[in-house]
Amino acid sequence: MSVVAVALVIVTGAVAYALGPGAALAGASCTEYGVFWQMSTGGSMAYGARNEITLHDQFADSCITPDNDLNASGQTARVFFGVKGYYVEAGWQEYDCSDGGGHCFRSFMEWAIGGSGAQWRSTNRHKYPCVNPGTQAIWSVVGEAAKATSFDGYLNCEDGHADRYLTTLNLYPYYQGYGEGEGFFRASSTMAETHQNLEWMDAARVWHPSLDLFCRYDTSKLPYNWNGLKVSATRFDVVQNAGTDC
């Protein structure tokens, strides 16, 4: 997840569209930090990314107001297009519940092309039963075969049902990149999440396990100092004051 310009919010039925997360409105205390770990493919480009990611309740910083665009933390599977600020991703994010009853979670997709971007957020929580603390689920962004520059988002709750479709985002003219995983947050917390069984999709729409993982980018330094910790070629954990700081 990244910060892009705020332009418009449209609510239609059970989903909300926003041109940008709007983090710039809250000032420096609400800076978003992230760690980004990329899959190795042996030189091939990725047309999709798939990560099995855990979900735990995190500390919500005081700058996070109910149901707004400032999310305390989250995790995504993403395709990075090779230039900072150019990507498409799907995953979960945490925010303060509007009724004051604690922390809430939702699925989301986001894209950015330089200074422009858009975010889709779910509001129908019952449609996604695994977006709750203590669960894990498979998140994926998949390039469409019929329209090369469009990416679909899916959530598999591993409950015996098929993938749950999130939405489709158009990334013209981008259609291939590098599969990776991201953890993002705005304050220190007890976050310890796992990205495992990482896979990337080739041009023939065949999934392959990551051959290796490496830290591509990390904006979290002291005092927060969140890192990725490589466990295997297909798994990294998001931890504090350990792992790799790049």
JSON list of C-alpha atoms in Angstrom, two decimals:
[
{"chain": "A", "resi": 1, "resn": "MET", "atom": "CA", "xyz": [0.00, 0.00, 0.00]},
{"chain": "A", "resi": 2, "resn": "SER", "atom": "CA", "xyz": [1.23, 3.48, -0.72]},
{"chain": "A", "resi": 3, "resn": "VAL", "atom": "CA", "xyz": [0.18, 7.11, -0.44]},
{"chain": "A", "resi": 4, "resn": "VAL", "atom": "CA", "xyz": [-1.29, 8.68, -3.56]},
{"chain": "A", "resi": 5, "resn": "ALA", "atom": "CA", "xyz": [-3.29, 11.82, -4.27]},
{"chain": "A", "resi": 6, "resn": "VAL", "atom": "CA", "xyz": [-6.82, 12.28, -2.90]},
{"chain": "A", "resi": 7, "resn": "ALA", "atom": "CA", "xyz": [-9.41, 13.14, -5.50]},
{"chain": "A", "resi": 8, "resn": "LEU", "atom": "CA", "xyz": [-12.83, 11.56, -5.04]},
{"chain": "A", "resi": 9, "resn": "VAL", "atom": "CA", "xyz": [-14.77, 8.97, -3.05]},
{"chain": "A", "resi": 10, "resn": "ILE", "atom": "CA", "xyz": [-17.74, 7.17, -4.62]},
{"chain": "A", "resi": 11, "resn": "VAL", "atom": "CA", "xyz": [-19.93, 4.77, -2.62]},
{"chain": "A", "resi": 12, "resn": "THR", "atom": "CA", "xyz": [-22.02, 2.33, -4.61]},
{"chain": "A", "resi": 13, "resn": "GLY", "atom": "CA", "xyz": [-23.85, -0.49, -2.85]},
{"chain": "A", "resi": 14, "resn": "ALA", "atom": "CA", "xyz": [-21.44, -2.45, -0.72]},
{"chain": "A", "resi": 15, "resn": "VAL", "atom": "CA", "xyz": [-18.16, -1.07, -2.03]},
{"chain": "A", "resi": 16, "resn": "ALA", "atom": "CA", "xyz": [-16.31, 2.23, -1.91]},
{"chain": "A", "resi": 17, "resn": "TYR", "atom": "CA", "xyz": [-13.93, 3.63, -4.50]},
{"chain": "A", "resi": 18, "resn": "ALA", "atom": "CA", "xyz": [-11.33, 6.19, -3.51]},
{"chain": "A", "resi": 19, "resn": "LEU", "atom": "CA", "xyz": [-8.71, 7.89, -5.61]},
{"chain": "A", "resi": 20, "resn": "GLY", "atom": "CA", "xyz": [-5.97, 7.57, -3.05]},
{"chain": "A", "resi": 21, "resn": "PRO", "atom": "CA", "xyz": [-5.87, 6.50, 0.60]},
{"chain": "A", "resi": 22, "resn": "GLY", "atom": "CA", "xyz": [-5.79, 10.12, 1.81]},
{"chain": "A", "resi": 23, "resn": "ALA", "atom": "CA", "xyz": [-2.97, 9.65, 4.29]},
{"chain": "A", "resi": 24, "resn": "ALA", "atom": "CA", "xyz": [-1.49, 13.08, 3.56]},
{"chain": "A", "resi": 25, "resn": "LEU", "atom": "CA", "xyz": [-4.36, 14.78, 5.40]},
{"chain": "A", "resi": 26, "resn": "ALA", "atom": "CA", "xyz": [-3.27, 13.61, 8.85]},
{"chain": "A", "resi": 27, "resn": "GLY", "atom": "CA", "xyz": [0.27, 14.97, 8.94]},
{"chain": "A", "resi": 28, "resn": "ALA", "atom": "CA", "xyz": [3.63, 13.40, 9.60]},
{"chain": "A", "resi": 29, "resn": "SER", "atom": "CA", "xyz": [2.46, 11.46, 12.66]},
{"chain": "A", "resi": 30, "resn": "CYS", "atom": "CA", "xyz": [0.42, 9.24, 10.37]},
{"chain": "A", "resi": 31, "resn": "THR", "atom": "CA", "xyz": [3.20, 8.32, 7.98]},
{"chain": "A", "resi": 32, "resn": "GLU", "atom": "CA", "xyz": [2.74, 4.90, 6.43]},
{"chain": "A", "resi": 33, "resn": "TYR", "atom": "CA", "xyz": [5.69, 2.54, 6.66]},
{"chain": "A", "resi": 34, "resn": "GLY", "atom": "CA", "xyz": [6.12, -0.63, 4.65]},
{"chain": "A", "resi": 35, "resn": "VAL", "atom": "CA", "xyz": [8.34, -3.61, 3.96]},
{"chain": "A", "resi": 36, "resn": "PHE", "atom": "CA", "xyz": [8.34, -5.20, 0.51]},
{"chain": "A", "resi": 37, "resn": "TRP", "atom": "CA", "xyz": [9.70, -8.68, -0.21]},
{"chain": "A", "resi": 38, "resn": "GLN", "atom": "CA", "xyz": [9.98, -9.83, -3.80]},
{"chain": "A", "resi": 39, "resn": "MET", "atom": "CA", "xyz": [9.85, -13.30, -5.34]},
{"chain": "A", "resi": 40, "resn": "SER", "atom": "CA", "xyz": [12.63, -14.63, -7.55]},
{"chain": "A", "resi": 41, "resn": "THR", "atom": "CA", "xyz": [11.39, -16.19, -10.78]},
{"chain": "A", "resi": 42, "resn": "GLY", "atom": "CA", "xyz": [14.58, -17.15, -12.58]},
{"chain": "A", "resi": 43, "resn": "GLY", "atom": "CA", "xyz": [14.27, -14.17, -14.90]},
{"chain": "A", "resi": 44, "resn": "SER", "atom": "CA", "xyz": [10.65, -14.52, -16.04]},
{"chain": "A", "resi": 45, "resn": "MET", "atom": "CA", "xyz": [8.13, -11.71, -15.58]},
{"chain": "A", "resi": 46, "resn": "ALA", "atom": "CA", "xyz": [5.10, -12.21, -13.35]},
{"chain": "A", "resi": 47, "resn": "TYR", "atom": "CA", "xyz": [1.52, -11.74, -14.57]},
{"chain": "A", "resi": 48, "resn": "GLY", "atom": "CA", "xyz": [0.08, -12.37, -11.13]},
{"chain": "A", "resi": 49, "resn": "ALA", "atom": "CA", "xyz": [1.00, -12.93, -7.49]},
{"chain": "A", "resi": 50, "resn": "ARG", "atom": "CA", "xyz": [-0.50, -15.18, -4.82]},
{"chain": "A", "resi": 51, "resn": "ASN", "atom": "CA", "xyz": [0.31, -15.15, -1.08]},
{"chain": "A", "resi": 52, "resn": "GLU", "atom": "CA", "xyz": [-1.14, -17.02, 1.88]},
{"chain": "A", "resi": 53, "resn": "ILE", "atom": "CA", "xyz": [-1.20, -14.35, 4.61]},
{"chain": "A", "resi": 54, "resn": "THR", "atom": "CA", "xyz": [-2.11, -14.37, 8.29]},
{"chain": "A", "resi": 55, "resn": "LEU", "atom": "CA", "xyz": [-4.30, -11.71, 9.95]},
{"chain": "A", "resi": 56, "resn": "HIS", "atom": "CA", "xyz": [-3.99, -10.50, 13.52]},
{"chain": "A", "resi": 57, "resn": "ASP", "atom": "CA", "xyz": [-5.37, -7.55, 15.46]},
{"chain": "A", "resi": 58, "resn": "GLN", "atom": "CA", "xyz": [-2.81, -4.74, 15.58]},
{"chain": "A", "resi": 59, "resn": "PHE", "atom": "CA", "xyz": [-2.46, -1.58, 17.62]},
{"chain": "A", "resi": 60, "resn": "ALA", "atom": "CA", "xyz": [-4.43, 1.26, 15.97]},
{"chain": "A", "resi": 61, "resn": "ASP", "atom": "CA", "xyz": [-2.56, 4.54, 16.27]},
{"chain": "A", "resi": 62, "resn": "SER", "atom": "CA", "xyz": [-4.52, 7.53, 17.60]},
{"chain": "A", "resi": 63, "resn": "CYS", "atom": "CA", "xyz": [-4.31, 9.20, 14.20]},
{"chain": "A", "resi": 64, "resn": "ILE", "atom": "CA", "xyz": [-6.55, 6.50, 12.71]},
{"chain": "A", "resi": 65, "resn": "THR", "atom": "CA", "xyz": [-10.13, 7.78, 12.79]},
{"chain": "A", "resi": 66, "resn": "PRO", "atom": "CA", "xyz": [-13.21, 5.56, 12.34]},
{"chain": "A", "resi": 67, "resn": "ASP", "atom": "CA", "xyz": [-13.95, 4.26, 8.85]},
{"chain": "A", "resi": 68, "resn": "ASN", "atom": "CA", "xyz": [-11.67, 6.72, 7.09]},
{"chain": "A", "resi": 69, "resn": "ASP", "atom": "CA", "xyz": [-8.90, 5.98, 4.64]},
{"chain": "A", "resi": 70, "resn": "LEU", "atom": "CA", "xyz": [-6.13, 5.84, 7.23]},
{"chain": "A", "resi": 71, "resn": "ASN", "atom": "CA", "xyz": [-5.52, 2.22, 8.07]},
{"chain": "A", "resi": 72, "resn": "ALA", "atom": "CA", "xyz": [-3.48, 1.13, 11.07]},
{"chain": "A", "resi": 73, "resn": "SER", "atom": "CA", "xyz": [-1.88, -1.82, 9.30]},
{"chain": "A", "resi": 74, "resn": "GLY", "atom": "CA", "xyz": [-2.35, -4.42, 6.61]},
{"chain": "A", "resi": 75, "resn": "GLN", "atom": "CA", "xyz": [-0.79, -7.04, 4.36]},
{"chain": "A", "resi": 76, "resn": "THR", "atom": "CA", "xyz": [-0.96, -7.53, 0.59]},
{"chain": "A", "resi": 77, "resn": "ALA", "atom": "CA", "xyz": [-0.02, -9.72, -2.34]},
{"chain": "A", "resi": 78, "resn": "ARG", "atom": "CA", "xyz": [1.07, -7.50, -5.21]},
{"chain": "A", "resi": 79, "resn": "VAL", "atom": "CA", "xyz": [2.60, -7.14, -8.65]},
{"chain": "A", "resi": 80, "resn": "PHE", "atom": "CA", "xyz": [5.25, -4.43, -8.74]},
{"chain": "A", "resi": 81, "resn": "PHE", "atom": "CA", "xyz": [5.86, -2.88, -12.18]},
{"chain": "A", "resi": 82, "resn": "GLY", "atom": "CA", "xyz": [9.52, -2.13, -11.59]},
{"chain": "A", "resi": 83, "resn": "VAL", "atom": "CA", "xyz": [9.31, 1.59, -10.70]},
{"chain": "A", "resi": 84, "resn": "LYS", "atom": "CA", "xyz": [8.53, 3.01, -7.26]},
{"chain": "A", "resi": 85, "resn": "GLY", "atom": "CA", "xyz": [4.83, 3.89, -7.04]},
{"chain": "A", "resi": 86, "resn": "TYR", "atom": "CA", "xyz": [3.75, 1.58, -9.89]},
{"chain": "A", "resi": 87, "resn": "TYR", "atom": "CA", "xyz": [1.89, -1.51, -8.66]},
{"chain": "A", "resi": 88, "resn": "VAL", "atom": "CA", "xyz": [-1.37, -3.40, -8.13]},
{"chain": "A", "resi": 89, "resn": "GLU", "atom": "CA", "xyz": [-2.19, -5.24, -4.90]},
{"chain": "A", "resi": 90, "resn": "ALA", "atom": "CA", "xyz": [-4.87, -7.08, -2.92]},
{"chain": "A", "resi": 91, "resn": "GLY", "atom": "CA", "xyz": [-5.03, -7.81, 0.79]},
{"chain": "A", "resi": 92, "resn": "TRP", "atom": "CA", "xyz": [-6.48, -6.80, 4.13]},
{"chain": "A", "resi": 93, "resn": "GLN", "atom": "CA", "xyz": [-6.36, -3.61, 6.16]},
{"chain": "A", "resi": 94, "resn": "GLU", "atom": "CA", "xyz": [-7.29, -2.70, 9.73]},
{"chain": "A", "resi": 95, "resn": "TYR", "atom": "CA", "xyz": [-9.11, 0.44, 10.89]},
{"chain": "A", "resi": 96, "resn": "ASP", "atom": "CA", "xyz": [-11.15, 1.71, 13.85]},
{"chain": "A", "resi": 97, "resn": "CYS", "atom": "CA", "xyz": [-14.79, 0.60, 13.79]},
{"chain": "A", "resi": 98, "resn": "SER", "atom": "CA", "xyz": [-17.27, 3.45, 13.35]},
{"chain": "A", "resi": 99, "resn": "ASP", "atom": "CA", "xyz": [-19.33, 2.29, 16.36]},
{"chain": "A", "resi": 100, "resn": "GLY", "atom": "CA", "xyz": [-16.36, 2.64, 18.68]},
{"chain": "A", "resi": 101, "resn": "GLY", "atom": "CA", "xyz": [-16.33, -1.10, 19.26]},
{"chain": "A", "resi": 102, "resn": "GLY", "atom": "CA", "xyz": [-12.67, -1.69, 18.58]},
{"chain": "A", "resi": 103, "resn": "HIS", "atom": "CA", "xyz": [-10.82, -2.58, 15.42]},
{"chain": "A", "resi": 104, "resn": "CYS", "atom": "CA", "xyz": [-12.37, -3.67, 12.11]},
{"chain": "A", "resi": 105, "resn": "PHE", "atom": "CA", "xyz": [-10.90, -5.32, 9.03]},
{"chain": "A", "resi": 106, "resn": "ARG", "atom": "CA", "xyz": [-11.74, -5.25, 5.33]},
{"chain": "A", "resi": 107, "resn": "SER", "atom": "CA", "xyz": [-10.41, -6.60, 2.07]},
{"chain": "A", "resi": 108, "resn": "PHE", "atom": "CA", "xyz": [-9.13, -4.09, -0.46]},
{"chain": "A", "resi": 109, "resn": "MET", "atom": "CA", "xyz": [-7.41, -3.67, -3.80]},
{"chain": "A", "resi": 110, "resn": "GLU", "atom": "CA", "xyz": [-5.27, -0.73, -4.83]},
{"chain": "A", "resi": 111, "resn": "TRP", "atom": "CA", "xyz": [-3.32, 0.42, -7.86]},
{"chain": "A", "resi": 112, "resn": "ALA", "atom": "CA", "xyz": [-0.92, 3.26, -8.47]},
{"chain": "A", "resi": 113, "resn": "ILE", "atom": "CA", "xyz": [0.78, 4.58, -11.58]},
{"chain": "A", "resi": 114, "resn": "GLY", "atom": "CA", "xyz": [3.16, 7.27, -10.40]},
{"chain": "A", "resi": 115, "resn": "GLY", "atom": "CA", "xyz": [1.13, 10.04, -8.77]},
{"chain": "A", "resi": 116, "resn": "SER", "atom": "CA", "xyz": [-2.27, 8.61, -9.70]},
{"chain": "A", "resi": 117, "resn": "GLY", "atom": "CA", "xyz": [-4.08, 5.73, -8.06]},
{"chain": "A", "resi": 118, "resn": "ALA", "atom": "CA", "xyz": [-7.32, 4.23, -6.86]},
{"chain": "A", "resi": 119, "resn": "GLN", "atom": "CA", "xyz": [-8.47, 1.96, -4.07]},
{"chain": "A", "resi": 120, "resn": "TRP", "atom": "CA", "xyz": [-11.43, -0.39, -3.78]},
{"chain": "A", "resi": 121, "resn": "ARG", "atom": "CA", "xyz": [-12.55, -1.34, -0.26]},
{"chain": "A", "resi": 122, "resn": "SER", "atom": "CA", "xyz": [-15.10, -3.92, 0.84]},
{"chain": "A", "resi": 123, "resn": "THR", "atom": "CA", "xyz": [-17.77, -3.01, 3.36]},
{"chain": "A", "resi": 124, "resn": "ASN", "atom": "CA", "xyz": [-19.77, -6.26, 3.30]},
{"chain": "A", "resi": 125, "resn": "ARG", "atom": "CA", "xyz": [-17.79, -8.16, 5.94]},
{"chain": "A", "resi": 126, "resn": "HIS", "atom": "CA", "xyz": [-20.10, -11.18, 5.84]},
{"chain": "A", "resi": 127, "resn": "LYS", "atom": "CA", "xyz": [-19.02, -11.88, 2.27]},
{"chain": "A", "resi": 128, "resn": "TYR", "atom": "CA", "xyz": [-15.45, -12.46, 3.46]},
{"chain": "A", "resi": 129, "resn": "PRO", "atom": "CA", "xyz": [-15.66, -14.64, 6.60]},
{"chain": "A", "resi": 130, "resn": "CYS", "atom": "CA", "xyz": [-11.90, -15.05, 6.95]},
{"chain": "A", "resi": 131, "resn": "VAL", "atom": "CA", "xyz": [-11.16, -11.32, 7.30]},
{"chain": "A", "resi": 132, "resn": "ASN", "atom": "CA", "xyz": [-11.09, -11.72, 11.08]},
{"chain": "A", "resi": 133, "resn": "PRO", "atom": "CA", "xyz": [-8.26, -11.89, 13.65]},
{"chain": "A", "resi": 134, "resn": "GLY", "atom": "CA", "xyz": [-6.54, -15.24, 14.01]},
{"chain": "A", "resi": 135, "resn": "THR", "atom": "CA", "xyz": [-7.20, -16.38, 10.45]},
{"chain": "A", "resi": 136, "resn": "GLN", "atom": "CA", "xyz": [-5.15, -16.85, 7.30]},
{"chain": "A", "resi": 137, "resn": "ALA", "atom": "CA", "xyz": [-6.23, -16.67, 3.69]},
{"chain": "A", "resi": 138, "resn": "ILE", "atom": "CA", "xyz": [-4.88, -16.72, 0.15]},
{"chain": "A", "resi": 139, "resn": "TRP", "atom": "CA", "xyz": [-4.84, -13.33, -1.58]},
{"chain": "A", "resi": 140, "resn": "SER", "atom": "CA", "xyz": [-4.10, -12.97, -5.28]},
{"chain": "A", "resi": 141, "resn": "VAL", "atom": "CA", "xyz": [-3.88, -10.44, -8.08]},
{"chain": "A", "resi": 142, "resn": "VAL", "atom": "CA", "xyz": [-4.26, -12.05, -11.50]},
{"chain": "A", "resi": 143, "resn": "GLY", "atom": "CA", "xyz": [-3.70, -10.48, -14.91]},
{"chain": "A", "resi": 144, "resn": "GLU", "atom": "CA", "xyz": [-6.68, -11.07, -17.22]},
{"chain": "A", "resi": 145, "resn": "ALA", "atom": "CA", "xyz": [-6.09, -13.15, -20.34]},
{"chain": "A", "resi": 146, "resn": "ALA", "atom": "CA", "xyz": [-8.77, -11.31, -22.33]},
{"chain": "A", "resi": 147, "resn": "LYS", "atom": "CA", "xyz": [-7.58, -7.82, -21.37]},
{"chain": "A", "resi": 148, "resn": "ALA", "atom": "CA", "xyz": [-3.88, -7.85, -20.68]},
{"chain": "A", "resi": 149, "resn": "THR", "atom": "CA", "xyz": [-3.68, -4.64, -18.64]},
{"chain": "A", "resi": 150, "resn": "SER", "atom": "CA", "xyz": [-6.52, -5.52, -16.25]},
{"chain": "A", "resi": 151, "resn": "PHE", "atom": "CA", "xyz": [-5.91, -7.34, -12.97]},
{"chain": "A", "resi": 152, "resn": "ASP", "atom": "CA", "xyz": [-8.54, -9.23, -10.97]},
{"chain": "A", "resi": 153, "resn": "GLY", "atom": "CA", "xyz": [-8.36, -9.63, -7.21]},
{"chain": "A", "resi": 154, "resn": "TYR", "atom": "CA", "xyz": [-9.35, -12.78, -5.34]},
{"chain": "A", "resi": 155, "resn": "LEU", "atom": "CA", "xyz": [-9.61, -14.00, -1.76]},
{"chain": "A", "resi": 156, "resn": "ASN", "atom": "CA", "xyz": [-9.62, -17.69, -0.88]},
{"chain": "A", "resi": 157, "resn": "CYS", "atom": "CA", "xyz": [-10.71, -18.24, 2.72]},
{"chain": "A", "resi": 158, "resn": "GLU", "atom": "CA", "xyz": [-9.56, -21.88, 2.60]},
{"chain": "A", "resi": 159, "resn": "ASP", "atom": "CA", "xyz": [-13.02, -22.91, 3.74]},
{"chain": "A", "resi": 160, "resn": "GLY", "atom": "CA", "xyz": [-13.86, -25.23, 0.86]},
{"chain": "A", "resi": 161, "resn": "HIS", "atom": "CA", "xyz": [-15.42, -22.50, -1.28]},
{"chain": "A", "resi": 162, "resn": "ALA", "atom": "CA", "xyz": [-14.00, -21.15, -4.52]},
{"chain": "A", "resi": 163, "resn": "ASP", "atom": "CA", "xyz": [-12.02, -17.93, -4.74]},
{"chain": "A", "resi": 164, "resn": "ARG", "atom": "CA", "xyz": [-14.11, -14.91, -3.81]},
{"chain": "A", "resi": 165, "resn": "TYR", "atom": "CA", "xyz": [-13.82, -12.22, -6.47]},
{"chain": "A", "resi": 166, "resn": "LEU", "atom": "CA", "xyz": [-12.89, -8.76, -5.19]},
{"chain": "A", "resi": 167, "resn": "THR", "atom": "CA", "xyz": [-12.83, -6.40, -8.16]},
{"chain": "A", "resi": 168, "resn": "THR", "atom": "CA", "xyz": [-10.95, -5.60, -11.39]},
{"chain": "A", "resi": 169, "resn": "LEU", "atom": "CA", "xyz": [-8.50, -2.73, -11.85]},
{"chain": "A", "resi": 170, "resn": "ASN", "atom": "CA", "xyz": [-7.15, -1.44, -15.17]},
{"chain": "A", "resi": 171, "resn": "LEU", "atom": "CA", "xyz": [-3.42, -0.72, -15.16]},
{"chain": "A", "resi": 172, "resn": "TYR", "atom": "CA", "xyz": [-2.95, 0.36, -18.79]},
{"chain": "A", "resi": 173, "resn": "PRO", "atom": "CA", "xyz": [-0.35, 0.04, -20.24]},
{"chain": "A", "resi": 174, "resn": "TYR", "atom": "CA", "xyz": [1.16, -2.24, -17.54]},
{"chain": "A", "resi": 175, "resn": "TYR", "atom": "CA", "xyz": [0.53, -5.98, -17.62]},
{"chain": "A", "resi": 176, "resn": "GLN", "atom": "CA", "xyz": [3.59, -7.71, -16.13]},
{"chain": "A", "resi": 177, "resn": "GLY", "atom": "CA", "xyz": [6.03, -7.12, -13.33]},
{"chain": "A", "resi": 178, "resn": "TYR", "atom": "CA", "xyz": [7.41, -8.80, -10.20]},
{"chain": "A", "resi": 179, "resn": "GLY", "atom": "CA", "xyz": [5.43, -10.76, -7.65]},
{"chain": "A", "resi": 180, "resn": "GLU", "atom": "CA", "xyz": [5.91, -9.75, -4.02]},
{"chain": "A", "resi": 181, "resn": "GLY", "atom": "CA", "xyz": [4.38, -9.30, -0.58]},
{"chain": "A", "resi": 182, "resn": "GLU", "atom": "CA", "xyz": [3.97, -6.20, 1.58]},
{"chain": "A", "resi": 183, "resn": "GLY", "atom": "CA", "xyz": [3.37, -5.39, 5.23]},
{"chain": "A", "resi": 184, "resn": "PHE", "atom": "CA", "xyz": [2.37, -1.81, 6.09]},
{"chain": "A", "resi": 185, "resn": "PHE", "atom": "CA", "xyz": [1.68, 0.03, 9.36]},
{"chain": "A", "resi": 186, "resn": "ARG", "atom": "CA", "xyz": [1.61, 3.47, 10.96]},
{"chain": "A", "resi": 187, "resn": "ALA", "atom": "CA", "xyz": [2.88, 2.88, 14.49]},
{"chain": "A", "resi": 188, "resn": "SER", "atom": "CA", "xyz": [4.74, 0.45, 16.68]},
{"chain": "A", "resi": 189, "resn": "SER", "atom": "CA", "xyz": [2.73, -2.62, 17.60]},
{"chain": "A", "resi": 190, "resn": "THR", "atom": "CA", "xyz": [3.01, -6.33, 18.28]},
{"chain": "A", "resi": 191, "resn": "MET", "atom": "CA", "xyz": [2.56, -7.19, 14.61]},
{"chain": "A", "resi": 192, "resn": "ALA", "atom": "CA", "xyz": [4.01, -10.53, 13.52]},
{"chain": "A", "resi": 193, "resn": "GLU", "atom": "CA", "xyz": [2.49, -11.73, 10.24]},
{"chain": "A", "resi": 194, "resn": "THR", "atom": "CA", "xyz": [3.41, -14.51, 7.84]},
{"chain": "A", "resi": 195, "resn": "HIS", "atom": "CA", "xyz": [3.43, -14.56, 4.02]},
{"chain": "A", "resi": 196, "resn": "GLN", "atom": "CA", "xyz": [3.84, -18.15, 2.87]},
{"chain": "A", "resi": 197, "resn": "ASN", "atom": "CA", "xyz": [3.34, -20.37, -0.19]},
{"chain": "A", "resi": 198, "resn": "LEU", "atom": "CA", "xyz": [4.24, -17.40, -2.39]},
{"chain": "A", "resi": 199, "resn": "GLU", "atom": "CA", "xyz": [3.58, -18.02, -6.08]},
{"chain": "A", "resi": 200, "resn": "TRP", "atom": "CA", "xyz": [3.83, -16.03, -9.30]},
{"chain": "A", "resi": 201, "resn": "MET", "atom": "CA", "xyz": [1.91, -16.49, -12.56]},
{"chain": "A", "resi": 202, "resn": "ASP", "atom": "CA", "xyz": [3.66, -16.78, -15.93]},
{"chain": "A", "resi": 203, "resn": "ALA", "atom": "CA", "xyz": [2.43, -15.55, -19.33]},
{"chain": "A", "resi": 204, "resn": "ALA", "atom": "CA", "xyz": [0.57, -18.85, -19.91]},
{"chain": "A", "resi": 205, "resn": "ARG", "atom": "CA", "xyz": [-1.35, -18.27, -16.64]},
{"chain": "A", "resi": 206, "resn": "VAL", "atom": "CA", "xyz": [0.46, -21.12, -14.85]},
{"chain": "A", "resi": 207, "resn": "TRP", "atom": "CA", "xyz": [1.36, -20.66, -11.17]},
{"chain": "A", "resi": 208, "resn": "HIS", "atom": "CA", "xyz": [4.91, -21.34, -9.96]},
{"chain": "A", "resi": 209, "resn": "PRO", "atom": "CA", "xyz": [6.37, -21.26, -6.43]},
{"chain": "A", "resi": 210, "resn": "SER", "atom": "CA", "xyz": [8.87, -18.52, -5.72]},
{"chain": "A", "resi": 211, "resn": "LEU", "atom": "CA", "xyz": [12.46, -19.67, -6.28]},
{"chain": "A", "resi": 212, "resn": "ASP", "atom": "CA", "xyz": [13.73, -17.33, -3.57]},
{"chain": "A", "resi": 213, "resn": "LEU", "atom": "CA", "xyz": [12.79, -14.17, -1.67]},
{"chain": "A", "resi": 214, "resn": "PHE", "atom": "CA", "xyz": [14.68, -10.94, -1.07]},
{"chain": "A", "resi": 215, "resn": "CYS", "atom": "CA", "xyz": [14.05, -7.61, 0.60]},
{"chain": "A", "resi": 216, "resn": "ARG", "atom": "CA", "xyz": [13.33, -5.10, -2.17]},
{"chain": "A", "resi": 217, "resn": "TYR", "atom": "CA", "xyz": [12.37, -2.00, -0.17]},
{"chain": "A", "resi": 218, "resn": "ASP", "atom": "CA", "xyz": [11.90, -1.07, 3.49]},
{"chain": "A", "resi": 219, "resn": "THR", "atom": "CA", "xyz": [10.76, 2.35, 4.73]},
{"chain": "A", "resi": 220, "resn": "SER", "atom": "CA", "xyz": [10.47, 1.36, 8.39]},
{"chain": "A", "resi": 221, "resn": "LYS", "atom": "CA", "xyz": [13.47, 2.50, 10.42]},
{"chain": "A", "resi": 222, "resn": "LEU", "atom": "CA", "xyz": [13.95, 3.30, 14.10]},
{"chain": "A", "resi": 223, "resn": "PRO", "atom": "CA", "xyz": [12.01, 3.58, 16.35]},
{"chain": "A", "resi": 224, "resn": "TYR", "atom": "CA", "xyz": [9.59, 1.18, 14.59]},
{"chain": "A", "resi": 225, "resn": "ASN", "atom": "CA", "xyz": [12.09, -0.84, 12.57]},
{"chain": "A", "resi": 226, "resn": "TRP", "atom": "CA", "xyz": [9.79, -3.44, 11.05]},
{"chain": "A", "resi": 227, "resn": "ASN", "atom": "CA", "xyz": [11.57, -5.99, 8.86]},
{"chain": "A", "resi": 228, "resn": "GLY", "atom": "CA", "xyz": [10.99, -9.02, 6.75]},
{"chain": "A", "resi": 229, "resn": "LEU", "atom": "CA", "xyz": [12.49, -12.27, 7.99]},
{"chain": "A", "resi": 230, "resn": "LYS", "atom": "CA", "xyz": [13.14, -14.89, 5.31]},
{"chain": "A", "resi": 231, "resn": "VAL", "atom": "CA", "xyz": [12.06, -18.37, 6.43]},
{"chain": "A", "resi": 232, "resn": "SER", "atom": "CA", "xyz": [12.25, -20.22, 3.10]},
{"chain": "A", "resi": 233, "resn": "ALA", "atom": "CA", "xyz": [12.15, -19.58, -0.66]},
{"chain": "A", "resi": 234, "resn": "THR", "atom": "CA", "xyz": [8.37, -19.21, -0.41]},
{"chain": "A", "resi": 235, "resn": "ARG", "atom": "CA", "xyz": [7.89, -17.63, 3.02]},
{"chain": "A", "resi": 236, "resn": "PHE", "atom": "CA", "xyz": [8.81, -14.47, 4.91]},
{"chain": "A", "resi": 237, "resn": "ASP", "atom": "CA", "xyz": [7.56, -13.11, 8.22]},
{"chain": "A", "resi": 238, "resn": "VAL", "atom": "CA", "xyz": [6.99, -9.47, 9.13]},
{"chain": "A", "resi": 239, "resn": "VAL", "atom": "CA", "xyz": [8.79, -8.93, 12.45]},
{"chain": "A", "resi": 240, "resn": "GLN", "atom": "CA", "xyz": [10.27, -6.14, 14.55]},
{"chain": "A", "resi": 241, "resn": "ASN", "atom": "CA", "xyz": [13.99, -5.50, 15.06]},
{"chain": "A", "resi": 242, "resn": "ALA", "atom": "CA", "xyz": [15.04, -8.69, 13.29]},
{"chain": "A", "resi": 243, "resn": "GLY", "atom": "CA", "xyz": [15.39, -10.08, 9.80]},
{"chain": "A", "resi": 244, "resn": "THR", "atom": "CA", "xyz": [16.63, -7.91, 6.95]},
{"chain": "A", "resi": 245, "resn": "ASP", "atom": "CA", "xyz": [16.57, -4.11, 6.81]},
{"chain": "A", "resi": 246, "resn": "CYS", "atom": "CA", "xyz": [17.10, -2.93, 3.25]}
]
